[in-house]
Amino acid sequence: GIQVEQSPPDLILQEGANSTLRCNFSDSVNNLQWFHQNPWGQLINLFYIPSGTKQNGRLSATTVATERYSLLYISSSQTTDSGVYFCAVENSGGSNYKLTFGKGTLLTVNP
Amino acid sequence: DAGVIQSPRHEVTEMGQEVTLRCKPISGHNSLFWYRQTMMRGLELLIYFNNNVPIDDSGMPEDRFSAKMPNASFSTLKIQPSEPRDSAVYFCASSFTGGRTEAFFGQGTRLTVV
């Protein structure tokens, strides 16, 4: 099946810093989503971004489908950004309905 | 819309007991997924329904697990009998497979089997 690799696995920032999280995937995709799992365990949708660039406030994401990667940018980080960020993809071939998740990036933002 | 609703939020049960987890998908969505999250295996798909029909249950760990979707607005995941290794967070998610297939997750049920 499709492989999803996220980097870095862990990231510690001071409040106000910027960061870039990366997601590499091994095959073509119909769907790519970024989620934030907050300290209470909720999976919050950040972006639905199978290709192109989107921005939402301090967060933006870019997916280059032809090169099989996506980037999530967090600017001016806040303590509330802490949690695990997951990339999940839906393979465009075979079983193309399920999301395959990466292992996530654990982000800690210190005050 | 209230989003995907799961119940209960937390469940503690004794080994051997039956456990039933419940999910109400987002109205209008025609696909429903049950995922399980553990430290060891991360987030993994257990079963996928499309238009209330189970399409892929290859992720269901064993016969002790079963899932139903009697109508478009309700699904259950049952474990009978439960074992300590079933302890995990179980998520339900729904999407509309007719274009934009963005999936939305419920808040999860944290299951502890003692």
mmCIF file of N, CA and C in Angstrom, chain A residues 7-86:
data_model
loop_
_atom_site.group_PDB
_atom_site.id
_atom_site.type_symbol
_atom_site.label_atom_id
_atom_site.label_comp_id
_atom_site.label_asym_id
_atom_site.label_seq_id
_atom_site.Cartn_x
_atom_site.Cartn_y
_atom_site.Cartn_z
ATOM 1 N N SER A 7 8.038 14.313 8.529
ATOM 2 C CA SER A 7 9.238 14.776 9.221
ATOM 3 C C SER A 7 9.090 16.246 9.607
ATOM 4 N N PRO A 8 9.747 16.679 10.703
ATOM 5 C CA PRO A 8 10.448 15.815 11.654
ATOM 6 C C PRO A 8 9.447 15.081 12.546
ATOM 7 N N PRO A 9 9.876 14.062 13.263
ATOM 8 C CA PRO A 9 8.955 13.371 14.187
ATOM 9 C C PRO A 9 8.606 14.229 15.396
ATOM 10 N N ASP A 10 9.547 15.049 15.824
ATOM 11 C CA ASP A 10 9.327 15.927 16.977
ATOM 12 C C ASP A 10 9.899 17.301 16.671
ATOM 13 N N LEU A 11 9.236 18.310 17.237
ATOM 14 C CA LEU A 11 9.682 19.686 17.014
ATOM 15 C C LEU A 11 9.316 20.514 18.235
ATOM 16 N N ILE A 12 10.301 21.228 18.750
ATOM 17 C CA ILE A 12 10.070 22.106 19.903
ATOM 18 C C ILE A 12 10.384 23.532 19.468
ATOM 19 N N LEU A 13 9.442 24.433 19.705
ATOM 20 C CA LEU A 13 9.593 25.822 19.288
ATOM 21 C C LEU A 13 9.313 26.768 20.451
ATOM 22 N N GLN A 14 9.845 27.942 20.347
ATOM 23 C CA GLN A 14 9.438 29.038 21.225
ATOM 24 C C GLN A 14 8.275 29.762 20.560
ATOM 25 N N GLU A 15 7.391 30.261 21.378
ATOM 26 C CA GLU A 15 6.254 31.023 20.865
ATOM 27 C C GLU A 15 6.760 32.119 19.930
ATOM 28 N N GLY A 16 6.086 32.253 18.789
ATOM 29 C CA GLY A 16 6.462 33.281 17.832
ATOM 30 C C GLY A 16 7.319 32.772 16.682
ATOM 31 N N ALA A 17 7.876 31.568 16.837
ATOM 32 C CA ALA A 17 8.737 31.024 15.783
ATOM 33 C C ALA A 17 7.887 30.449 14.653
ATOM 34 N N ASN A 18 8.553 30.268 13.503
ATOM 35 C CA ASN A 18 7.906 29.659 12.343
ATOM 36 C C ASN A 18 8.410 28.234 12.175
ATOM 37 N N SER A 19 7.630 27.400 11.485
ATOM 38 C CA SER A 19 8.057 26.017 11.274
ATOM 39 C C SER A 19 7.466 25.472 9.976
ATOM 40 N N THR A 20 8.143 24.436 9.466
ATOM 41 C CA THR A 20 7.682 23.738 8.271
ATOM 42 C C THR A 20 7.663 22.246 8.553
ATOM 43 N N LEU A 21 6.518 21.621 8.326
ATOM 44 C CA LEU A 21 6.366 20.189 8.489
ATOM 45 C C LEU A 21 6.228 19.580 7.090
ATOM 46 N N ARG A 22 6.827 18.395 6.930
ATOM 47 C CA ARG A 22 6.850 17.786 5.606
ATOM 48 C C ARG A 22 6.150 16.439 5.608
ATOM 49 N N CYS A 23 5.518 16.125 4.481
ATOM 50 C CA CYS A 23 4.848 14.840 4.277
ATOM 51 C C CYS A 23 5.247 14.324 2.898
ATOM 52 N N ASN A 24 5.882 13.162 2.872
ATOM 53 C CA ASN A 24 6.228 12.506 1.607
ATOM 54 C C ASN A 24 5.334 11.279 1.435
ATOM 55 N N PHE A 25 4.890 11.048 0.224
ATOM 56 C CA PHE A 25 4.062 9.872 -0.042
ATOM 57 C C PHE A 25 4.566 9.152 -1.281
ATOM 58 N N SER A 26 4.267 7.847 -1.329
ATOM 59 C CA SER A 26 4.959 6.972 -2.286
ATOM 60 C C SER A 26 4.209 6.736 -3.589
ATOM 61 N N ASP A 27 2.986 7.262 -3.703
ATOM 62 C CA ASP A 27 2.207 7.000 -4.911
ATOM 63 C C ASP A 27 1.297 8.191 -5.174
ATOM 64 N N SER A 28 0.615 8.161 -6.314
ATOM 65 C CA SER A 28 -0.284 9.263 -6.657
ATOM 66 C C SER A 28 -1.512 9.243 -5.744
ATOM 67 N N VAL A 29 -2.032 10.443 -5.493
ATOM 68 C CA VAL A 29 -3.123 10.567 -4.521
ATOM 69 C C VAL A 29 -4.297 11.354 -5.085
ATOM 70 N N ASN A 30 -5.512 10.968 -4.614
ATOM 71 C CA ASN A 30 -6.724 11.729 -4.933
ATOM 72 C C ASN A 30 -6.967 12.809 -3.896
ATOM 73 N N ASN A 31 -6.511 12.524 -2.690
ATOM 74 C CA ASN A 31 -6.868 13.358 -1.551
ATOM 75 C C ASN A 31 -5.663 13.427 -0.624
ATOM 76 N N LEU A 32 -5.426 14.583 -0.081
ATOM 77 C CA LEU A 32 -4.428 14.736 0.972
ATOM 78 C C LEU A 32 -5.002 15.698 1.989
ATOM 79 N N GLN A 33 -4.951 15.300 3.240
ATOM 80 C CA GLN A 33 -5.467 16.144 4.298
ATOM 81 C C GLN A 33 -4.406 16.303 5.381
ATOM 82 N N TRP A 34 -4.406 17.481 5.990
ATOM 83 C CA TRP A 34 -3.607 17.746 7.180
ATOM 84 C C TRP A 34 -4.576 17.880 8.356
ATOM 85 N N PHE A 35 -4.214 17.217 9.458
ATOM 86 C CA PHE A 35 -5.003 17.267 10.682
ATOM 87 C C PHE A 35 -4.111 17.719 11.837
ATOM 88 N N HIS A 36 -4.745 18.353 12.803
ATOM 89 C CA HIS A 36 -4.095 18.653 14.069
ATOM 90 C C HIS A 36 -4.818 17.857 15.155
ATOM 91 N N GLN A 37 -4.075 17.020 15.857
ATOM 92 C CA GLN A 37 -4.667 16.325 16.998
ATOM 93 C C GLN A 37 -4.271 17.094 18.249
ATOM 94 N N ASN A 38 -5.256 17.703 18.870
ATOM 95 C CA ASN A 38 -4.955 18.547 20.025
ATOM 96 C C ASN A 38 -4.726 17.702 21.279
ATOM 97 N N PRO A 39 -4.300 18.327 22.355
ATOM 98 C CA PRO A 39 -4.000 17.546 23.570
ATOM 99 C C PRO A 39 -5.208 16.783 24.122
ATOM 100 N N TRP A 40 -6.397 17.098 23.706
ATOM 101 C CA TRP A 40 -7.592 16.378 24.144
ATOM 102 C C TRP A 40 -7.923 15.220 23.209
ATOM 103 N N GLY A 41 -7.113 15.051 22.166
ATOM 104 C CA GLY A 41 -7.268 13.907 21.275
ATOM 105 C C GLY A 41 -8.130 14.149 20.053
ATOM 106 N N GLN A 42 -8.715 15.335 19.934
ATOM 107 C CA GLN A 42 -9.558 15.618 18.777
ATOM 108 C C GLN A 42 -8.717 15.767 17.523
ATOM 109 N N LEU A 43 -9.231 15.228 16.419
ATOM 110 C CA LEU A 43 -8.598 15.386 15.108
ATOM 111 C C LEU A 43 -9.305 16.531 14.388
ATOM 112 N N ILE A 44 -8.573 17.629 14.242
ATOM 113 C CA ILE A 44 -9.140 18.834 13.646
ATOM 114 C C ILE A 44 -8.664 18.948 12.201
ATOM 115 N N ASN A 45 -9.605 19.122 11.294
ATOM 116 C CA ASN A 45 -9.232 19.312 9.885
ATOM 117 C C ASN A 45 -8.533 20.658 9.698
ATOM 118 N N LEU A 46 -7.355 20.623 9.098
ATOM 119 C CA LEU A 46 -6.650 21.863 8.779
ATOM 120 C C LEU A 46 -6.797 22.204 7.302
ATOM 121 N N PHE A 47 -6.436 21.258 6.461
ATOM 122 C CA PHE A 47 -6.485 21.491 5.019
ATOM 123 C C PHE A 47 -6.881 20.221 4.278
ATOM 124 N N TYR A 48 -7.673 20.435 3.238
ATOM 125 C CA TYR A 48 -7.931 19.412 2.224
ATOM 126 C C TYR A 48 -7.176 19.903 1.013
ATOM 127 N N ILE A 49 -6.054 19.250 0.650
ATOM 128 C CA ILE A 49 -5.160 19.869 -0.329
ATOM 129 C C ILE A 49 -4.465 18.802 -1.185
ATOM 130 N N PRO A 50 -5.215 18.171 -2.111
ATOM 131 C CA PRO A 50 -4.572 17.193 -2.995
ATOM 132 C C PRO A 50 -3.548 17.818 -3.942
ATOM 133 N N SER A 51 -3.649 19.128 -4.162
ATOM 134 C CA SER A 51 -2.650 19.825 -4.973
ATOM 135 C C SER A 51 -2.769 21.320 -4.690
ATOM 136 N N GLY A 52 -1.717 22.062 -5.038
ATOM 137 C CA GLY A 52 -1.781 23.509 -4.928
ATOM 138 C C GLY A 52 -1.429 24.037 -3.559
ATOM 139 N N THR A 53 -1.791 25.281 -3.325
ATOM 140 C CA THR A 53 -1.466 25.993 -2.095
ATOM 141 C C THR A 53 -2.721 26.608 -1.500
ATOM 142 N N LYS A 54 -2.835 26.514 -0.171
ATOM 143 C CA LYS A 54 -3.946 27.131 0.545
ATOM 144 C C LYS A 54 -3.406 27.816 1.787
ATOM 145 N N GLN A 55 -4.150 28.824 2.224
ATOM 146 C CA GLN A 55 -3.767 29.519 3.449
ATOM 147 C C GLN A 55 -4.989 29.706 4.312
ATOM 148 N N ASN A 56 -4.772 29.570 5.624
ATOM 149 C CA ASN A 56 -5.833 29.814 6.583
ATOM 150 C C ASN A 56 -5.195 30.461 7.808
ATOM 151 N N GLY A 57 -5.242 31.787 7.839
ATOM 152 C CA GLY A 57 -4.641 32.493 8.964
ATOM 153 C C GLY A 57 -3.138 32.320 8.993
ATOM 154 N N ARG A 58 -2.637 31.840 10.149
ATOM 155 C CA ARG A 58 -1.192 31.638 10.296
ATOM 156 C C ARG A 58 -0.701 30.344 9.651
ATOM 157 N N LEU A 59 -1.620 29.522 9.202
ATOM 158 C CA LEU A 59 -1.252 28.243 8.605
ATOM 159 C C LEU A 59 -1.404 28.296 7.097
ATOM 160 N N SER A 60 -0.491 27.640 6.422
ATOM 161 C CA SER A 60 -0.630 27.452 4.981
ATOM 162 C C SER A 60 -0.070 26.090 4.614
ATOM 163 N N ALA A 61 -0.492 25.593 3.461
ATOM 164 C CA ALA A 61 -0.040 24.281 3.018
ATOM 165 C C ALA A 61 0.154 24.300 1.513
ATOM 166 N N THR A 62 1.116 23.494 1.098
ATOM 167 C CA THR A 62 1.398 23.332 -0.331
ATOM 168 C C THR A 62 1.565 21.857 -0.621
ATOM 169 N N THR A 63 0.910 21.383 -1.672
ATOM 170 C CA THR A 63 1.106 20.010 -2.132
ATOM 171 C C THR A 63 1.599 20.032 -3.564
ATOM 172 N N VAL A 64 2.727 19.360 -3.784
ATOM 173 C CA VAL A 64 3.261 19.185 -5.141
ATOM 174 C C VAL A 64 3.054 17.723 -5.486
ATOM 175 N N ALA A 65 1.916 17.442 -6.092
ATOM 176 C CA ALA A 65 1.516 16.053 -6.307
ATOM 177 C C ALA A 65 2.488 15.313 -7.230
ATOM 178 N N THR A 66 3.018 16.007 -8.217
ATOM 179 C CA THR A 66 3.924 15.351 -9.173
ATOM 180 C C THR A 66 5.213 14.913 -8.502
ATOM 181 N N GLU A 67 5.602 15.599 -7.422
ATOM 182 C CA GLU A 67 6.816 15.227 -6.699
ATOM 183 C C GLU A 67 6.503 14.508 -5.391
ATOM 184 N N ARG A 68 5.228 14.287 -5.135
ATOM 185 C CA ARG A 68 4.789 13.428 -4.026
ATOM 186 C C ARG A 68 5.216 13.949 -2.651
ATOM 187 N N TYR A 69 4.931 15.221 -2.428
ATOM 188 C CA TYR A 69 5.149 15.743 -1.095
ATOM 189 C C TYR A 69 4.190 16.890 -0.814
ATOM 190 N N SER A 70 4.021 17.152 0.471
ATOM 191 C CA SER A 70 3.223 18.278 0.929
ATOM 192 C C SER A 70 3.935 18.924 2.104
ATOM 193 N N LEU A 71 3.767 20.221 2.232
ATOM 194 C CA LEU A 71 4.368 20.986 3.313
ATOM 195 C C LEU A 71 3.290 21.756 4.063
ATOM 196 N N LEU A 72 3.422 21.776 5.379
ATOM 197 C CA LEU A 72 2.541 22.579 6.225
ATOM 198 C C LEU A 72 3.399 23.628 6.916
ATOM 199 N N TYR A 73 3.024 24.886 6.720
ATOM 200 C CA TYR A 73 3.760 25.998 7.321
ATOM 201 C C TYR A 73 2.953 26.574 8.483
ATOM 202 N N ILE A 74 3.636 26.754 9.601
ATOM 203 C CA ILE A 74 3.019 27.415 10.748
ATOM 204 C C ILE A 74 3.846 28.655 11.054
ATOM 205 N N SER A 75 3.209 29.811 10.993
ATOM 206 C CA SER A 75 3.939 31.045 11.280
ATOM 207 C C SER A 75 3.493 31.607 12.627
ATOM 208 N N SER A 76 4.405 32.341 13.242
ATOM 209 C CA SER A 76 4.123 32.990 14.533
ATOM 210 C C SER A 76 3.427 32.009 15.483
ATOM 211 N N SER A 77 4.080 30.890 15.738
ATOM 212 C CA SER A 77 3.445 29.809 16.496
ATOM 213 C C SER A 77 2.990 30.269 17.881
ATOM 214 N N GLN A 78 1.910 29.644 18.342
ATOM 215 C CA GLN A 78 1.334 29.920 19.660
ATOM 216 C C GLN A 78 1.281 28.611 20.446
ATOM 217 N N THR A 79 1.165 28.731 21.755
ATOM 218 C CA THR A 79 1.140 27.517 22.588
ATOM 219 C C THR A 79 -0.023 26.614 22.217
ATOM 220 N N THR A 80 -1.100 27.219 21.736
ATOM 221 C CA THR A 80 -2.270 26.421 21.342
ATOM 222 C C THR A 80 -2.030 25.616 20.063
ATOM 223 N N ASP A 81 -0.923 25.861 19.388
ATOM 224 C CA ASP A 81 -0.578 25.057 18.215
ATOM 225 C C ASP A 81 0.021 23.706 18.614
ATOM 226 N N SER A 82 0.340 23.539 19.861
ATOM 227 C CA SER A 82 0.934 22.273 20.317
ATOM 228 C C SER A 82 0.006 21.099 20.031
ATOM 229 N N GLY A 83 0.618 19.962 19.785
ATOM 230 C CA GLY A 83 -0.140 18.755 19.481
ATOM 231 C C GLY A 83 0.559 17.971 18.383
ATOM 232 N N VAL A 84 -0.161 17.008 17.841
ATOM 233 C CA VAL A 84 0.400 16.179 16.775
ATOM 234 C C VAL A 84 -0.251 16.567 15.453
ATOM 235 N N TYR A 85 0.580 16.744 14.442
ATOM 236 C CA TYR A 85 0.103 17.083 13.106
ATOM 237 C C TYR A 85 0.233 15.848 12.215
ATOM 238 N N PHE A 86 -0.888 15.452 11.654
ATOM 239 C CA PHE A 86 -0.923 14.277 10.789
ATOM 240 C C PHE A 86 -1.188 14.684 9.350
#
